[in-house]
Amino acid sequence: MMETILSRSIRLICLGGVTLGMHAAHAQTDAPAQPAGQAAVVTVTGSRIAAPGAESPSPLQVLTAADIAASGATNLQELLLQNPTIGTPGISRTNSNFSTASAGVATIDLRDLGTSRTLVLLNGRRFVSGVPGSASVDLNSIPTDFIERVELLTGGASATYGSDAVAGVVNIITKRNFNGILFDAQMGETYEQGDDQKRKASITFGTSNNEGTANVMGHLGYSRQGAVMSRDRKFAAVDQYSRMAGVTGKAADAFVIQRPFYSGFTPAGTFYPDSGSFTYDAAGNPIPANTNGTGGAQPTGFNRSAYRAIAVPTERFLMALTGELQLNANHSAFFEGNYASTRVSTTIEPYPLAAEDIYPATGGQVPAEFLVGGSYVRNPVVPQYLWDRISDTDGDGARDYYFTRRMADFGNRGSRAERDTFRVATGLKGLIADKFNYELFGAYGQTKEAQESGGQVNVLNFRNALEAIVDVDDLNGNGSRTDAICRDANARAQGCVPANVFGAMTMSPEAVRYIAAPGSLQSVITQTIVGGSINGDVWELPAGALSFATGFEWRKEESRATPDALTQAGLNAGNATPETQGDFSVKEIFVEGRVPLLKDKPFAKQLTLLGAYRASDYSTVGRTNSWNAGLEWSPVSDFKVRATRSLSTRAPNIDELYQAPSQDFPTGIQDPCLGVTATSSGLYDAACRAAPGVLANINANGAFTLNQSDLQGISGYNRGNPDVQEEKGRSTTVGVVWTPRSIRALNRMTFTADYFKIKIADAIVPTDRQYALRNCYAGGNQAFCSFITRRPNAVGANSAGSLEFIDTAVSNSGGLGTEGVDLTVGWADRVGPGRMNTRLAYTWVRNLWDRGLPDADIDESAGEIGSAKNKASLNLGYQWNDFNIQSTFSYIGKSYLDDQFLSGFDLAPKSIGVGSRTYTDLQMTYALRKSTEVILGIDNVFDTKAPPIISGLPGNVTGAETAADVYDAIGRRIYVGLRVKL
């Protein structure tokens, strides 16, 4: 698949370059240097009206090519995450090692309102998604060295750009009219551990004809970021758990580590006869199972952290090409081509298999003998030690037992994925009647992913392999295990070999081959767009030109994700994941206007009114409307007030509509029934006792008690909803821009302050699992209780009443929203012998909330881990002759554990938290000559440690023992580089 995609991409991209190049050669003799009558105009993100000196009426922050170069970032996500308007990413290198798909993708989330509400554009046009079923763009697909600037527009922009722009827009602008060759190479790694190895090399090149009427620019790049393993970080090297979440329930124990907190699923297996449990030592002798070594015994559990990764290795190959050809004085053609090939691998511990995965109808009771010819025949593989301790417990007449086992015989679980993204856009633009700017374009993009995974088992074959009898035709005289064959003759004909699960690494290679179930996932995302627009000045008003823009767009999105047959059926003992596929199309028209009301009047240097409206017709939800209105008022030249009010609409994506029930294993779930007794009278107690399994647990233990397997064994299913409708976001921004050019001491400074408020009605969200638990047992809401399945009886290592499944489904909820203030300050001037520049960006979030149902309580999450109320980024730079130093200070304020989690312990919101963190990055460059500079950079200079968001606490990323998508769990990193421009 990759060879096909690559060859096609190269052909199409090169065809575009050759075509433009041929036109450029012709244009050298035929075209004038500049289009006659065409004024120098600009278009800013947030408006489609091109005008001289246009500025955005909405808050807009800009990151330049110099910012990207000074960051040393391998992909754009690394740099954007330092901006305080950006929330916790949905997918990144440091939170996707356990993902069943899209591992290593780099997405972006403005305002912590969800990746699906941030629209990513490339040169003002949509880019194909990198995540099946969604609109989330993989920033790995866009080469950083090819970027001129990135504009971050916060606030609703659906009227301008369509669906998904509820929280805002990230508009990536590529370089234009680049001439020459730029070579950039870097290499680096962590300073203390020598991992997270970074290798990057790229070449950017461009040429223009003599008259400047044609330009072609290309880019080739390669990068590789190595793995960071949990075992190589002391804080994450051993399985552990919060004592509050797992044992005491006391606030003081939230960050007290219970270590080790091993898994009871071990490579030697744990076996449950009629009473008690046992496992095997390294010599193959039966010993009592003691997972964590309590009472002074040696632990028999399994350390999963020895196999997990904090950051997944990612390798990328990038190609890009842009070109523009002036056809005549007023018209030109343009072309954009992008190709990205990404390879990602994940690694996690061998699969934890429970007998109920193979024998679900009996609750996991495995038969140790079988009825053959009217008599029960013993399975010769079952050892005598177990045989002497078992009886018939399920009423079928045959002795049985229960077991759990870490399937180390099959190797580690993990996946290897090849992801290929291809996109072309081409069109015409120019000037009509020397007055109106127009653009017509078409774009096609496709992302394909081919994933292979290992470590899973075929449960049907495993059942055949567990049901062994003596081969009466080949006895060696004593009926030993070596004489065992699979009971089913058809299975034997298909290669069945008995499975010996009694002890570590006891399964034969033949049995492993028969039972192994390699997995696969094939996904395809396709985007097709045709659009056009025209803008210009209609007539002159006393305060200036009345400007407008109008246009149309047709777009079709298609997505399909197809796992292998065993995975779809849930027969590989892992997550049951059916195929998800769907498509939708939308037809849209829009209009935008800019009306100057006053100019050069007292207290009104400028007063301008702006407005936009978009009408859309979706094949899924029907007709929707979006609009915005804005006002710009400059009482004096140095000071401007800006305000916008908008209604943005987001239609459901393909996953939200069509995702089939897909199995998941959520973490950080706190059971509200824990500790309930027969007479207690807390918020949840009566509803908890109404569950038969919970009551049986209380009767047996005096209080509802959970063990380690219960805490680690919660599953659930995620599913879409074909009846979900569009959501509507209303946003308000009011701000000021102060550029004190008339004050000599401050004339190099720019200051902005903006208030923002976004409120989304009928938000499309999955039901939060902890929220469902709380509302089911606190209020008896059956809509939430229907998501929850408890075990009615004890099953193997799992207790009666323990949570087996907590499902979640997409719905139009009661909404969500946010409110706060952005501040930015920029200043640059000569200081001493050199030039200093500084920029501060600060965001204070007053509210960040969601409401699960229209009549439910509001869940306030501002200030929680991943959504700190205070975030800031400070850039300081100084250049002196050939020496340049740039530093970035990223601040994350004090944060607290999730309120829903705390309520499960009857603790007040914001009662348990972690302190602030500040990360310092530094880069120094020295110009050896005019065209060559060397680079030395250090990220996380002071090796600031991430807070202990350990297992059992909300926000924990499995394997990292912290919120690795919020804080730096990798540590200090150093890199060197060389940049040459010819």
PDB file of N, CA and C in Angstrom, residues 1-2 5-6 74-75 93 96 102-106 127 130 137-143 221-225 312-319 339-345 415-422 446-451:
ATOM      1  N   MET A   1       0.820  -1.197   0.000  1.00  0.00           N
ATOM      2  CA  MET A   1       0.000   0.000   0.000  1.00  0.00           C
ATOM      3  C   MET A   1       0.858   1.252   0.000  1.00  0.00           C
ATOM      4  N   MET A   2       1.930   1.208   0.845  1.00  0.00           N
ATOM      5  CA  MET A   2       2.776   2.392   0.940  1.00  0.00           C
ATOM      6  C   MET A   2       3.452   2.690  -0.386  1.00  0.00           C
ATOM      7  N   ILE A   5       0.878   4.322  -2.692  1.00  0.00           N
ATOM      8  CA  ILE A   5       0.606   5.709  -2.290  1.00  0.00           C
ATOM      9  C   ILE A   5       1.795   6.605  -2.617  1.00  0.00           C
ATOM     10  N   LEU A   6       2.997   6.128  -2.259  1.00  0.00           N
ATOM     11  CA  LEU A   6       4.190   6.936  -2.470  1.00  0.00           C
ATOM     12  C   LEU A   6       4.406   7.242  -3.937  1.00  0.00           C
ATOM     13  N   THR A  74      10.371  19.151  16.263  1.00  0.00           N
ATOM     14  CA  THR A  74      10.333  18.196  15.158  1.00  0.00           C
ATOM     15  C   THR A  74       8.984  18.219  14.467  1.00  0.00           C
ATOM     16  N   ASN A  75       7.915  18.407  15.244  1.00  0.00           N
ATOM     17  CA  ASN A  75       6.602  18.597  14.632  1.00  0.00           C
ATOM     18  C   ASN A  75       5.921  19.795  15.269  1.00  0.00           C
ATOM     19  N   ARG A  93       2.486  11.835  21.068  1.00  0.00           N
ATOM     20  CA  ARG A  93       3.452  10.743  21.278  1.00  0.00           C
ATOM     21  C   ARG A  93       3.404  10.215  22.709  1.00  0.00           C
ATOM     22  N   SER A  96      -0.441   7.963  23.669  1.00  0.00           N
ATOM     23  CA  SER A  96      -1.100   7.055  22.723  1.00  0.00           C
ATOM     24  C   SER A  96      -0.469   5.674  22.640  1.00  0.00           C
ATOM     25  N   SER A 102      -4.255   4.996  15.478  1.00  0.00           N
ATOM     26  CA  SER A 102      -3.804   6.399  15.423  1.00  0.00           C
ATOM     27  C   SER A 102      -2.735   6.736  16.448  1.00  0.00           C
ATOM     28  N   ALA A 103      -1.986   5.770  16.910  1.00  0.00           N
ATOM     29  CA  ALA A 103      -0.893   6.050  17.836  1.00  0.00           C
ATOM     30  C   ALA A 103       0.109   6.991  17.187  1.00  0.00           C
ATOM     31  N   GLY A 104       0.609   7.948  17.965  1.00  0.00           N
ATOM     32  CA  GLY A 104       1.622   8.870  17.477  1.00  0.00           C
ATOM     33  C   GLY A 104       1.101  10.029  16.664  1.00  0.00           C
ATOM     34  N   VAL A 105      -0.200  10.076  16.407  1.00  0.00           N
ATOM     35  CA  VAL A 105      -0.769  11.227  15.707  1.00  0.00           C
ATOM     36  C   VAL A 105      -0.614  12.468  16.585  1.00  0.00           C
ATOM     37  N   ALA A 106      -0.484  13.633  15.976  1.00  0.00           N
ATOM     38  CA  ALA A 106      -0.320  14.892  16.704  1.00  0.00           C
ATOM     39  C   ALA A 106      -1.517  15.794  16.413  1.00  0.00           C
ATOM     40  N   PHE A 127      -7.722  20.668   5.539  1.00  0.00           N
ATOM     41  CA  PHE A 127      -6.734  19.618   5.318  1.00  0.00           C
ATOM     42  C   PHE A 127      -7.357  18.293   5.735  1.00  0.00           C
ATOM     43  N   GLY A 130      -6.330  13.027   9.915  1.00  0.00           N
ATOM     44  CA  GLY A 130      -5.391  11.938  10.125  1.00  0.00           C
ATOM     45  C   GLY A 130      -5.921  10.882  11.068  1.00  0.00           C
ATOM     46  N   VAL A 137      -6.778  16.843  12.276  1.00  0.00           N
ATOM     47  CA  VAL A 137      -5.631  16.841  11.369  1.00  0.00           C
ATOM     48  C   VAL A 137      -4.393  16.367  12.126  1.00  0.00           C
ATOM     49  N   ASP A 138      -3.607  15.514  11.484  1.00  0.00           N
ATOM     50  CA  ASP A 138      -2.334  15.067  12.043  1.00  0.00           C
ATOM     51  C   ASP A 138      -1.260  16.079  11.672  1.00  0.00           C
ATOM     52  N   LEU A 139      -0.784  16.830  12.669  1.00  0.00           N
ATOM     53  CA  LEU A 139       0.210  17.863  12.399  1.00  0.00           C
ATOM     54  C   LEU A 139       1.546  17.268  11.977  1.00  0.00           C
ATOM     55  N   ASN A 140       1.721  15.957  12.150  1.00  0.00           N
ATOM     56  CA  ASN A 140       2.920  15.305  11.620  1.00  0.00           C
ATOM     57  C   ASN A 140       2.988  15.397  10.102  1.00  0.00           C
ATOM     58  N   SER A 141       1.850  15.662   9.458  1.00  0.00           N
ATOM     59  CA  SER A 141       1.795  15.651   7.999  1.00  0.00           C
ATOM     60  C   SER A 141       2.290  16.944   7.375  1.00  0.00           C
ATOM     61  N   ILE A 142       2.559  17.956   8.186  1.00  0.00           N
ATOM     62  CA  ILE A 142       2.915  19.277   7.652  1.00  0.00           C
ATOM     63  C   ILE A 142       4.334  19.614   8.095  1.00  0.00           C
ATOM     64  N   PRO A 143       5.278  19.746   7.169  1.00  0.00           N
ATOM     65  CA  PRO A 143       6.679  19.991   7.545  1.00  0.00           C
ATOM     66  C   PRO A 143       6.874  21.361   8.174  1.00  0.00           C
ATOM     67  N   GLY A 221      11.855  16.076   3.640  1.00  0.00           N
ATOM     68  CA  GLY A 221      12.270  16.011   5.034  1.00  0.00           C
ATOM     69  C   GLY A 221      12.171  14.616   5.612  1.00  0.00           C
ATOM     70  N   TYR A 222      12.995  14.371   6.604  1.00  0.00           N
ATOM     71  CA  TYR A 222      12.986  13.098   7.318  1.00  0.00           C
ATOM     72  C   TYR A 222      13.210  13.399   8.793  1.00  0.00           C
ATOM     73  N   SER A 223      12.457  12.720   9.641  1.00  0.00           N
ATOM     74  CA  SER A 223      12.675  12.873  11.078  1.00  0.00           C
ATOM     75  C   SER A 223      12.368  11.558  11.780  1.00  0.00           C
ATOM     76  N   ARG A 224      13.017  11.362  12.895  1.00  0.00           N
ATOM     77  CA  ARG A 224      12.774  10.180  13.712  1.00  0.00           C
ATOM     78  C   ARG A 224      12.918  10.563  15.178  1.00  0.00           C
ATOM     79  N   GLN A 225      11.929  10.194  15.964  1.00  0.00           N
ATOM     80  CA  GLN A 225      11.965  10.400  17.409  1.00  0.00           C
ATOM     81  C   GLN A 225      11.866   9.035  18.069  1.00  0.00           C
ATOM     82  N   VAL A 312       6.056   7.076  22.258  1.00  0.00           N
ATOM     83  CA  VAL A 312       6.173   6.076  21.193  1.00  0.00           C
ATOM     84  C   VAL A 312       7.156   6.570  20.136  1.00  0.00           C
ATOM     85  N   PRO A 313       7.940   5.673  19.554  1.00  0.00           N
ATOM     86  CA  PRO A 313       8.855   6.075  18.483  1.00  0.00           C
ATOM     87  C   PRO A 313       8.081   6.424  17.221  1.00  0.00           C
ATOM     88  N   THR A 314       8.489   7.495  16.582  1.00  0.00           N
ATOM     89  CA  THR A 314       7.794   7.990  15.396  1.00  0.00           C
ATOM     90  C   THR A 314       8.812   8.354  14.327  1.00  0.00           C
ATOM     91  N   GLU A 315       8.584   7.862  13.127  1.00  0.00           N
ATOM     92  CA  GLU A 315       9.471   8.139  11.991  1.00  0.00           C
ATOM     93  C   GLU A 315       8.637   8.735  10.867  1.00  0.00           C
ATOM     94  N   ARG A 316       9.135   9.809  10.243  1.00  0.00           N
ATOM     95  CA  ARG A 316       8.348  10.507   9.218  1.00  0.00           C
ATOM     96  C   ARG A 316       9.207  10.800   7.995  1.00  0.00           C
ATOM     97  N   PHE A 317       8.572  10.664   6.842  1.00  0.00           N
ATOM     98  CA  PHE A 317       9.149  11.128   5.588  1.00  0.00           C
ATOM     99  C   PHE A 317       8.156  12.103   4.977  1.00  0.00           C
ATOM    100  N   LEU A 318       8.619  13.301   4.634  1.00  0.00           N
ATOM    101  CA  LEU A 318       7.724  14.368   4.191  1.00  0.00           C
ATOM    102  C   LEU A 318       8.134  14.912   2.833  1.00  0.00           C
ATOM    103  N   MET A 319       7.135  15.184   2.024  1.00  0.00           N
ATOM    104  CA  MET A 319       7.339  15.876   0.752  1.00  0.00           C
ATOM    105  C   MET A 319       6.273  16.960   0.637  1.00  0.00           C
ATOM    106  N   TYR A 339       2.742  15.199   0.883  1.00  0.00           N
ATOM    107  CA  TYR A 339       2.770  13.762   1.129  1.00  0.00           C
ATOM    108  C   TYR A 339       3.540  13.525   2.409  1.00  0.00           C
ATOM    109  N   ALA A 340       2.973  12.696   3.277  1.00  0.00           N
ATOM    110  CA  ALA A 340       3.648  12.345   4.527  1.00  0.00           C
ATOM    111  C   ALA A 340       3.507  10.851   4.758  1.00  0.00           C
ATOM    112  N   SER A 341       4.608  10.212   5.046  1.00  0.00           N
ATOM    113  CA  SER A 341       4.614   8.798   5.412  1.00  0.00           C
ATOM    114  C   SER A 341       5.141   8.690   6.839  1.00  0.00           C
ATOM    115  N   THR A 342       4.313   8.163   7.728  1.00  0.00           N
ATOM    116  CA  THR A 342       4.663   8.073   9.142  1.00  0.00           C
ATOM    117  C   THR A 342       4.644   6.623   9.580  1.00  0.00           C
ATOM    118  N   ARG A 343       5.692   6.229  10.289  1.00  0.00           N
ATOM    119  CA  ARG A 343       5.754   4.888  10.869  1.00  0.00           C
ATOM    120  C   ARG A 343       5.802   5.024  12.385  1.00  0.00           C
ATOM    121  N   VAL A 344       4.925   4.307  13.048  1.00  0.00           N
ATOM    122  CA  VAL A 344       4.817   4.371  14.505  1.00  0.00           C
ATOM    123  C   VAL A 344       4.717   2.953  15.044  1.00  0.00           C
ATOM    124  N   SER A 345       5.347   2.707  16.175  1.00  0.00           N
ATOM    125  CA  SER A 345       5.189   1.405  16.824  1.00  0.00           C
ATOM    126  C   SER A 345       4.881   1.612  18.296  1.00  0.00           C
ATOM    127  N   SER A 415       1.824  -2.672  18.301  1.00  0.00           N
ATOM    128  CA  SER A 415       1.411  -2.515  16.904  1.00  0.00           C
ATOM    129  C   SER A 415       2.500  -1.800  16.129  1.00  0.00           C
ATOM    130  N   ARG A 416       2.488  -2.022  14.846  1.00  0.00           N
ATOM    131  CA  ARG A 416       3.349  -1.308  13.903  1.00  0.00           C
ATOM    132  C   ARG A 416       2.429  -0.729  12.835  1.00  0.00           C
ATOM    133  N   ALA A 417       2.452   0.568  12.702  1.00  0.00           N
ATOM    134  CA  ALA A 417       1.520   1.220  11.782  1.00  0.00           C
ATOM    135  C   ALA A 417       2.280   2.061  10.771  1.00  0.00           C
ATOM    136  N   GLU A 418       1.806   1.989   9.531  1.00  0.00           N
ATOM    137  CA  GLU A 418       2.283   2.875   8.470  1.00  0.00           C
ATOM    138  C   GLU A 418       1.118   3.757   8.061  1.00  0.00           C
ATOM    139  N   ARG A 419       1.311   5.052   8.215  1.00  0.00           N
ATOM    140  CA  ARG A 419       0.249   6.021   7.941  1.00  0.00           C
ATOM    141  C   ARG A 419       0.708   6.937   6.812  1.00  0.00           C
ATOM    142  N   ASP A 420      -0.092   7.024   5.765  1.00  0.00           N
ATOM    143  CA  ASP A 420       0.281   7.823   4.600  1.00  0.00           C
ATOM    144  C   ASP A 420      -0.801   8.862   4.330  1.00  0.00           C
ATOM    145  N   THR A 421      -0.379  10.117   4.282  1.00  0.00           N
ATOM    146  CA  THR A 421      -1.301  11.215   4.008  1.00  0.00           C
ATOM    147  C   THR A 421      -0.890  11.892   2.718  1.00  0.00           C
ATOM    148  N   PHE A 422      -1.854  12.059   1.840  1.00  0.00           N
ATOM    149  CA  PHE A 422      -1.611  12.646   0.529  1.00  0.00           C
ATOM    150  C   PHE A 422      -2.676  13.710   0.274  1.00  0.00           C
ATOM    151  N   GLN A 446      -6.239  12.241   1.120  1.00  0.00           N
ATOM    152  CA  GLN A 446      -6.509  10.882   1.579  1.00  0.00           C
ATOM    153  C   GLN A 446      -5.457  10.478   2.608  1.00  0.00           C
ATOM    154  N   THR A 447      -5.921   9.863   3.679  1.00  0.00           N
ATOM    155  CA  THR A 447      -5.030   9.277   4.678  1.00  0.00           C
ATOM    156  C   THR A 447      -5.326   7.786   4.763  1.00  0.00           C
ATOM    157  N   LYS A 448      -4.292   6.976   4.618  1.00  0.00           N
ATOM    158  CA  LYS A 448      -4.429   5.534   4.758  1.00  0.00           C
ATOM    159  C   LYS A 448      -3.518   5.063   5.879  1.00  0.00           C
ATOM    160  N   GLU A 449      -4.028   4.110   6.641  1.00  0.00           N
ATOM    161  CA  GLU A 449      -3.212   3.514   7.702  1.00  0.00           C
ATOM    162  C   GLU A 449      -3.313   2.006   7.614  1.00  0.00           C
ATOM    163  N   ALA A 450      -2.172   1.355   7.640  1.00  0.00           N
ATOM    164  CA  ALA A 450      -2.100  -0.097   7.686  1.00  0.00           C
ATOM    165  C   ALA A 450      -1.382  -0.479   8.973  1.00  0.00           C
ATOM    166  N   GLN A 451      -2.081  -1.177   9.835  1.00  0.00           N
ATOM    167  CA  GLN A 451      -1.538  -1.498  11.150  1.00  0.00           C
ATOM    168  C   GLN A 451      -1.528  -3.007  11.362  1.00  0.00           C
TER     169      GLN A 451
END
